[in-house]
Coordinates of C-alpha atoms in Angstrom, one line a residue:
M143 CA 84.9 188.6 44.4
S144 CA 81.7 189.8 45.9
T145 CA 80.9 193.6 46.1
F146 CA 81.8 193.6 49.8
E147 CA 85.2 191.9 49.2
K148 CA 85.9 194.6 46.6
E149 CA 85.0 197.2 49.0
Y150 CA 86.9 195.7 51.8
Q151 CA 90.0 195.8 49.4
E152 CA 89.6 199.2 48.6
K153 CA 89.5 200.4 52.1
L154 CA 92.2 198.1 53.4
V155 CA 95.2 200.3 54.7
S156 CA 98.2 199.9 56.9
A157 CA 98.0 201.1 60.4
E158 CA 100.6 203.7 59.6
K159 CA 98.5 204.9 56.9
A160 CA 95.2 205.2 59.0
A161 CA 97.2 207.0 61.8
E162 CA 98.1 209.8 59.4
I163 CA 94.6 211.2 59.1
V164 CA 95.0 212.1 62.9
K165 CA 95.8 215.8 63.3
S166 CA 96.6 218.1 66.2
G167 CA 93.4 218.8 68.2
D168 CA 91.6 215.9 67.2
F169 CA 89.3 213.8 69.4
V170 CA 90.1 210.1 69.0
D171 CA 87.9 207.2 70.3
Y172 CA 90.1 204.3 71.0
G173 CA 87.7 201.5 71.5
W174 CA 86.6 199.7 74.8
C175 CA 88.2 197.4 77.1
V176 CA 89.1 194.1 75.2
T177 CA 88.5 195.7 71.8
T178 CA 90.8 198.9 72.4
T179 CA 92.9 199.4 69.3
V180 CA 96.4 197.8 69.4
A181 CA 97.8 198.1 65.6
F182 CA 96.5 201.8 65.2
D183 CA 97.5 202.6 68.7
K184 CA 101.4 201.5 67.8
A185 CA 101.2 203.6 64.7
L186 CA 99.7 206.6 66.3
A187 CA 102.6 206.4 69.0
K188 CA 105.2 207.0 66.3
R189 CA 103.4 210.2 64.9
M190 CA 102.3 211.4 68.3
P191 CA 105.6 213.3 69.0
E192 CA 104.6 215.5 66.3
L193 CA 101.2 216.2 67.3
T194 CA 99.6 218.5 70.1
D195 CA 96.4 218.7 71.9
I196 CA 95.1 215.3 71.0
N197 CA 92.3 214.0 73.3
L198 CA 91.9 210.1 73.4
R199 CA 88.9 208.5 74.8
G200 CA 88.3 204.8 76.1
G201 CA 88.0 202.9 79.3
I202 CA 88.6 200.1 81.4
L203 CA 92.1 199.5 79.7
L204 CA 93.7 195.9 80.2
W205 CA 97.2 196.9 78.9
E206 CA 99.2 199.9 78.6
P207 CA 98.8 201.7 75.2
E208 CA 102.0 202.5 73.1
V209 CA 101.0 206.1 73.1
F210 CA 101.5 206.2 76.9
K211 CA 105.1 205.1 76.5
I212 CA 106.6 208.0 74.3
E213 CA 108.8 210.6 76.1
N214 CA 106.7 213.6 77.7
P215 CA 103.3 212.1 76.8
E216 CA 101.3 214.9 78.6
K217 CA 102.7 217.3 76.3
H218 CA 100.9 215.8 73.2
F219 CA 97.7 214.2 74.3
T220 CA 95.3 213.6 77.4
W221 CA 93.5 210.4 78.2
N222 CA 89.7 210.6 78.8
S223 CA 88.3 207.5 80.7
W224 CA 84.8 206.6 80.7
H225 CA 85.5 203.9 83.5
S226 CA 89.0 203.5 85.0
S227 CA 90.8 200.2 85.6
G228 CA 93.8 200.0 87.6
L229 CA 96.2 201.1 84.9
E230 CA 94.2 204.2 84.3
R231 CA 94.2 205.2 87.9
K232 CA 98.1 205.3 87.7
L233 CA 97.9 207.3 84.5
I234 CA 95.3 209.8 86.2
S235 CA 97.3 210.1 89.3
K236 CA 100.5 211.1 87.1
G237 CA 98.4 213.7 85.3
L238 CA 98.2 211.8 82.1
G239 CA 94.4 211.8 81.9
F240 CA 91.0 212.4 83.6
Y241 CA 87.8 210.6 84.4
M242 CA 84.5 211.8 82.7
P243 CA 81.6 211.2 85.1
L244 CA 78.7 210.0 83.5
R245 CA 76.3 207.0 84.1
Y246 CA 77.4 204.5 81.6
S247 CA 74.1 204.0 80.2
E248 CA 73.8 207.5 79.1
M249 CA 76.9 207.4 76.9
P250 CA 75.1 206.6 73.6
R251 CA 72.9 209.5 73.9
Y252 CA 75.7 211.8 74.9
Y253 CA 77.6 210.8 71.8
R254 CA 74.4 211.1 69.4
D255 CA 73.2 214.5 70.9
G256 CA 76.6 216.0 70.1
G257 CA 78.1 216.0 73.4
A258 CA 81.3 214.2 72.3
K259 CA 83.3 215.5 69.3
V260 CA 84.7 212.5 67.4
D261 CA 87.1 213.1 64.7
V262 CA 88.4 209.6 64.4
A263 CA 86.6 206.4 66.0
V264 CA 89.0 203.2 65.9
M265 CA 88.2 199.8 67.7
Q266 CA 89.0 196.1 67.2
V267 CA 86.5 194.0 65.6
T268 CA 86.0 190.6 64.2
P269 CA 86.6 189.7 60.4
M270 CA 83.8 190.7 58.1
D271 CA 81.0 188.2 57.5
E272 CA 79.4 187.4 54.1
A273 CA 76.7 190.1 54.6
G274 CA 79.5 192.8 55.1
Y275 CA 79.2 193.2 58.8
F276 CA 82.2 193.3 61.5
N277 CA 81.1 192.3 64.7
F278 CA 81.9 194.5 67.7
S279 CA 82.9 191.3 69.6
V280 CA 82.8 191.5 73.5
S281 CA 82.3 195.3 73.4
P282 CA 79.0 196.5 71.7
S283 CA 78.7 198.8 74.7
H284 CA 78.4 202.4 73.1
M285 CA 80.3 201.7 69.8
M286 CA 77.6 202.1 67.5
A287 CA 76.8 205.8 68.8
V288 CA 80.5 206.4 68.6
C289 CA 80.7 205.5 64.9
E290 CA 77.6 207.2 63.8
V291 CA 79.1 210.5 65.0
A292 CA 82.5 209.9 64.0
K293 CA 84.1 211.8 60.9
K294 CA 86.1 208.9 60.3
V295 CA 85.8 205.1 61.2
I296 CA 88.5 202.7 61.4
V297 CA 88.1 199.1 62.1
E298 CA 90.9 196.9 63.2
V299 CA 90.3 193.4 62.3
N300 CA 91.4 190.9 64.7
K301 CA 90.6 187.0 63.8
N302 CA 91.1 186.0 67.3
L303 CA 88.3 187.9 68.8
P304 CA 85.0 185.9 69.7
V305 CA 81.9 186.8 67.6
C306 CA 79.1 187.7 69.9
Q307 CA 75.7 187.3 68.8
G308 CA 73.3 190.2 69.5
G309 CA 69.9 191.5 68.8
F310 CA 70.9 195.1 67.6
E311 CA 73.9 197.5 67.4
H312 CA 76.5 194.5 67.9
A313 CA 78.0 195.0 64.4
I314 CA 78.7 197.6 61.8
H315 CA 78.4 197.3 58.0
I316 CA 81.3 197.9 55.8
S317 CA 79.6 200.8 54.0
K318 CA 79.7 202.8 57.3
V319 CA 83.6 202.1 57.5
D320 CA 86.2 204.4 56.1
M321 CA 89.2 202.5 56.5
I322 CA 90.1 198.8 57.4
I323 CA 93.2 197.7 59.3
E324 CA 94.5 194.1 59.4
G325 CA 96.4 193.7 62.8
D326 CA 98.6 191.1 64.4
N327 CA 95.5 189.5 65.7
P328 CA 96.5 189.4 69.3
M329 CA 94.6 187.0 71.5
P330 CA 91.8 189.0 73.6
A331 CA 93.2 190.2 76.7
I332 CA 92.8 188.4 79.8
L333 CA 91.2 189.9 82.8
P334 CA 92.4 187.6 85.9
A335 CA 89.5 186.4 87.9
P336 CA 90.2 187.6 91.5
T337 CA 90.7 184.8 94.3
P338 CA 87.8 185.3 96.8
S339 CA 89.0 185.5 100.5
E340 CA 87.3 184.0 103.4
V341 CA 85.5 187.2 103.9
D342 CA 84.4 187.2 100.3
M343 CA 82.9 183.7 100.7
K344 CA 81.0 184.7 103.9
V345 CA 79.5 187.9 102.1
A346 CA 78.7 185.6 99.3
E347 CA 76.9 183.0 101.3
L348 CA 74.7 185.6 102.9
I349 CA 73.6 186.8 99.5
V350 CA 73.1 183.5 97.7
E351 CA 70.6 182.6 100.4
E352 CA 68.3 185.3 99.4
L353 CA 68.2 183.8 95.8
K354 CA 65.5 181.6 94.3
D355 CA 64.8 179.4 91.3
G356 CA 64.1 181.5 88.2
C357 CA 65.8 184.8 89.4
C358 CA 68.0 186.9 86.9
I359 CA 71.4 187.7 88.1
Q360 CA 73.7 190.8 87.4
L361 CA 77.0 190.7 89.0
G362 CA 79.6 193.4 89.1
I363 CA 83.5 193.0 88.8
G364 CA 85.4 191.8 92.0
A365 CA 86.3 189.0 94.3
M366 CA 82.8 189.1 96.0
P367 CA 80.5 188.9 92.9
T368 CA 83.0 186.2 91.8
A369 CA 82.4 184.3 95.0
V370 CA 78.7 184.5 94.5
G371 CA 78.8 183.2 91.1
S372 CA 81.0 180.3 92.3
L373 CA 78.5 179.4 95.2
I374 CA 75.6 179.6 92.6
A375 CA 77.2 177.0 90.5
K376 CA 77.5 174.7 93.5
S377 CA 74.2 175.5 94.8
N378 CA 70.6 173.6 94.3
L379 CA 69.4 176.9 92.5
K380 CA 68.0 176.2 88.9
D381 CA 66.4 178.1 85.8
L382 CA 68.6 181.3 86.4
S383 CA 68.7 184.1 84.0
V384 CA 71.8 186.4 83.3
H385 CA 71.4 190.2 82.3
S386 CA 74.4 191.9 83.2
E387 CA 76.2 195.1 82.3
M388 CA 79.5 193.1 82.2
Y389 CA 79.9 189.3 81.6
V390 CA 82.5 187.7 83.8
D391 CA 84.0 184.4 84.2
S392 CA 81.3 183.6 86.9
F393 CA 78.7 183.4 84.3
V394 CA 80.3 180.7 82.4
E395 CA 80.8 178.6 85.7
M396 CA 77.3 178.8 86.5
A397 CA 76.2 178.2 83.1
K398 CA 78.3 175.1 82.6
A399 CA 76.8 173.9 86.0
G400 CA 73.5 174.0 84.4
K401 CA 72.1 176.7 86.6
V402 CA 71.5 179.1 83.7
T403 CA 68.4 178.6 81.3
G404 CA 66.7 181.7 81.2
A405 CA 63.5 179.9 81.1
H406 CA 61.4 182.2 83.2
K407 CA 62.9 185.7 82.0
N408 CA 60.3 188.1 80.9
S409 CA 62.5 189.5 78.1
N410 CA 65.0 188.0 75.7
R411 CA 63.8 184.5 77.0
F412 CA 66.9 181.8 77.2
R413 CA 69.5 184.5 76.2
Q414 CA 72.4 185.7 78.5
V415 CA 72.4 189.7 77.9
F416 CA 75.4 191.8 78.4
T417 CA 77.0 194.9 76.9
F418 CA 80.7 194.1 77.5
A419 CA 82.8 191.1 78.6
A420 CA 86.2 190.4 79.8
G421 CA 87.7 187.4 81.5
G422 CA 89.6 184.3 80.6
K423 CA 90.1 182.0 77.7
E424 CA 87.2 179.8 78.5
M425 CA 84.9 182.6 78.6
Y426 CA 85.9 184.1 75.3
E427 CA 85.6 180.5 73.8
Y428 CA 82.2 180.2 75.4
L429 CA 81.0 183.3 74.0
N430 CA 82.0 182.8 70.4
N431 CA 79.1 182.3 68.1
N432 CA 77.1 181.0 70.9
P433 CA 73.3 181.7 70.2
E434 CA 72.4 181.9 73.7
I435 CA 74.3 185.1 74.2
M436 CA 73.0 188.5 73.4
A437 CA 75.6 191.3 73.3
A438 CA 73.5 194.6 73.2
P439 CA 74.2 198.4 73.4
V440 CA 74.5 199.7 77.1
D441 CA 71.7 202.2 76.8
Y442 CA 69.5 199.0 76.5
V443 CA 71.0 196.7 78.9
N444 CA 71.6 199.3 81.5
D445 CA 68.3 201.2 81.1
I446 CA 66.4 200.9 84.3
R447 CA 63.2 200.3 82.3
T448 CA 64.8 197.3 80.9
I449 CA 66.1 195.9 84.3
S450 CA 62.8 196.6 86.1
S451 CA 60.9 194.8 83.5
I452 CA 62.5 191.6 84.4
D453 CA 61.0 189.9 87.5
N454 CA 63.0 188.5 90.2
F455 CA 66.0 190.7 89.3
I456 CA 69.0 190.3 91.6
S457 CA 71.7 192.9 91.5
I458 CA 75.1 192.4 93.1
N459 CA 77.7 195.2 93.3
N460 CA 80.8 196.2 95.4
A461 CA 81.4 199.5 97.3
V462 CA 84.8 201.1 98.8
D463 CA 82.8 202.2 101.8
I464 CA 79.3 203.5 103.2
D465 CA 78.3 206.0 105.7
L466 CA 75.8 205.6 108.7
F467 CA 73.1 207.4 106.6
G468 CA 73.3 204.8 103.9
Q469 CA 75.3 206.8 101.4
V470 CA 77.4 204.4 99.2
N471 CA 80.7 205.2 97.6
A472 CA 81.9 202.7 95.0
E473 CA 84.3 205.3 93.0
S474 CA 87.1 206.7 94.9
A475 CA 89.2 206.9 98.1
G476 CA 88.3 210.3 99.5
P477 CA 89.1 212.4 96.5
K478 CA 91.5 209.9 94.9
H479 CA 90.0 208.2 91.8
I480 CA 89.3 204.7 91.7
S481 CA 86.8 203.6 89.0
G482 CA 83.8 205.4 88.0
A483 CA 80.0 205.6 88.2
G484 CA 79.5 202.6 85.6
G485 CA 76.0 201.2 85.7
Q486 CA 75.8 200.6 89.5
L487 CA 73.1 203.1 90.1
D488 CA 71.1 201.8 87.2
F489 CA 71.2 198.3 88.5
V490 CA 70.5 199.4 92.2
L491 CA 67.4 201.2 91.1
G492 CA 66.2 198.4 88.4
G493 CA 66.6 195.8 90.9
Y494 CA 64.4 197.2 93.4
L495 CA 61.9 198.4 90.9
S496 CA 61.8 194.7 89.6
K497 CA 58.7 192.5 90.6
G498 CA 60.4 190.5 93.5
G499 CA 63.7 191.9 92.9
K500 CA 66.5 192.7 95.3
S501 CA 69.7 194.9 95.1
F502 CA 72.8 194.1 97.2
I503 CA 75.7 196.2 98.0
C504 CA 78.6 194.2 99.4
L505 CA 81.7 195.2 101.1
S506 CA 84.2 193.7 103.7
S507 CA 83.6 195.3 107.1
T508 CA 87.3 196.6 107.2
F509 CA 90.5 197.3 105.3
K510 CA 94.0 197.9 106.1
T511 CA 96.1 200.9 105.3
K512 CA 99.5 200.7 103.8
D513 CA 100.9 201.0 107.4
G514 CA 98.8 198.0 108.6
Q515 CA 96.1 200.1 110.4
L516 CA 92.6 198.4 110.3
K517 CA 90.1 200.8 109.3
S518 CA 86.4 200.4 109.1
R519 CA 84.4 200.6 105.5
I520 CA 81.4 201.6 107.7
R521 CA 82.1 205.2 108.6
P522 CA 80.1 208.0 110.4
T523 CA 80.2 210.1 107.2
L524 CA 82.0 209.6 103.9
Q525 CA 85.6 210.8 103.7
E526 CA 85.9 214.3 102.4
G527 CA 86.0 214.2 98.7
S528 CA 84.2 210.7 98.4
I529 CA 82.0 210.2 95.6
V530 CA 78.3 209.2 96.4
T531 CA 77.5 206.5 93.8
D532 CA 74.2 205.6 95.3
T533 CA 72.3 207.9 97.4
R534 CA 70.9 207.0 100.9
A535 CA 67.3 206.7 99.3
N536 CA 68.4 204.2 96.7
V537 CA 70.1 201.6 98.7
Q538 CA 68.2 198.4 99.7
Y539 CA 70.4 195.5 101.0
V540 CA 73.8 196.0 102.5
V541 CA 76.0 193.0 103.4
T542 CA 79.3 192.6 105.0
E543 CA 80.8 189.3 106.6
Y544 CA 78.9 190.1 109.8
G545 CA 75.5 190.0 108.3
K546 CA 72.9 191.6 106.0
V547 CA 70.5 194.5 106.6
N548 CA 67.8 196.2 104.5
L549 CA 67.9 199.7 104.7
K550 CA 64.6 200.7 102.5
G551 CA 62.2 202.9 104.3
K552 CA 64.3 202.8 107.5
S553 CA 64.9 206.2 109.5
A554 CA 68.4 207.7 110.0
F555 CA 68.3 206.1 113.5
E556 CA 67.1 202.7 112.1
R557 CA 69.9 202.8 109.3
A558 CA 72.5 203.8 111.8
K559 CA 71.7 201.0 114.2
L560 CA 71.5 198.3 111.1
L561 CA 74.8 199.4 109.8
I562 CA 76.6 199.4 112.9
S563 CA 75.1 195.8 113.5
I564 CA 77.1 194.6 110.4
A565 CA 80.3 196.4 111.1
H566 CA 83.5 195.0 112.6
P567 CA 83.0 194.5 116.4
D568 CA 86.0 196.7 117.0
F569 CA 84.6 199.6 115.6
R570 CA 80.8 199.4 116.7
E571 CA 81.1 201.6 119.9
K572 CA 83.1 204.2 118.3
L573 CA 80.4 204.4 115.5
K574 CA 77.7 204.7 118.2
E575 CA 79.6 207.6 119.6
E576 CA 79.8 209.3 116.1
A577 CA 76.0 208.5 115.5
R578 CA 75.2 210.4 118.7
K579 CA 77.3 213.6 117.7
L580 CA 75.4 213.2 114.4
G581 CA 72.1 213.2 115.9
I582 CA 71.1 210.0 114.5
W583 CA 71.4 207.8 117.6
K584 CA 69.0 207.0 120.6
D585 CA 70.0 205.0 123.6

């Protein structure tokens, strides 16, 4: 038995034993997205009724943790989300949690500077390798920073998680781990790929025609970025690169179609870089021990300096709505929380600073309310309570199914005129009227 194997056995405990270290008033980090704890969560759920004032942290939940299923959970803990999935939106609306506004790239520093108290950190990892390391799998994200400041570090081993090769901070050594749990080895959670609509495909076509051989792609989550990836896979583009906050199914489709080589990438040449991944079974299999993959911490991947150093960088992200001044909301429906800041602003800024780079904000021109009313996503001003994700000074291209416009350097009137030109025809005259009232229109 090697020294590491001996240490492994000494630190190996049941999930129930690990959960015993949590006490009332503790802050517990629950992992991130696909690597959110499972076995520890089940054990803590059994204990939670005897605890109070617990603060749990995590984000992009793909399933409902067991702790949320106990009776009167709000009396025992608060869920604190760094970025919210649909499930978390429901939890927040019920008063079981809150979103914590922060640029995703800033999270590691926030932890390391002492901003986040961490009594217990727990996350799923891959089995220990011969050198004594547990791989953070598809979620290196901010995990190393969390572990560095945590009073206790618990890893939950899952044999079915893919091993994602990296450059740094993609794995933790057993010497830095306090407890090891061997869970039930669940398969990685599936994030179903959205089915693009006709509108999504039209927007994607307008974006793809702006791309050229050798550019580097970042895709956000959603049907429109998925449509972009699918069109790229079917296009004549070649020698593309990948550097993206989130790795999604579309990148696998592009790579398997031979579109991704990384040959012209300024940094991390030939490697596809990301900070977390979520998707389907095919994607997880593709990522596993693939030397072309580089899973790295978010303060590197999303750093504006890193992004802007890559020539011909293309940033593609969604928005909820935009106003005639060019302010983009990608986080809320009025005051109602949807997702979070994430890395959108970093990629909008970094994309434009990149030599030959471009940043695209895409959205459908309209949406329907629950009672069937058609509403414009291009608004005179953002709805009261809406969050400004990207300020008007940051935005470059905006794309709807009716066209694409470049707002950089444009006056208030020019912006309004351009945005109205890509609004749904049924709303253009009304938007002009509102623009006049706002003093940003001339006849």
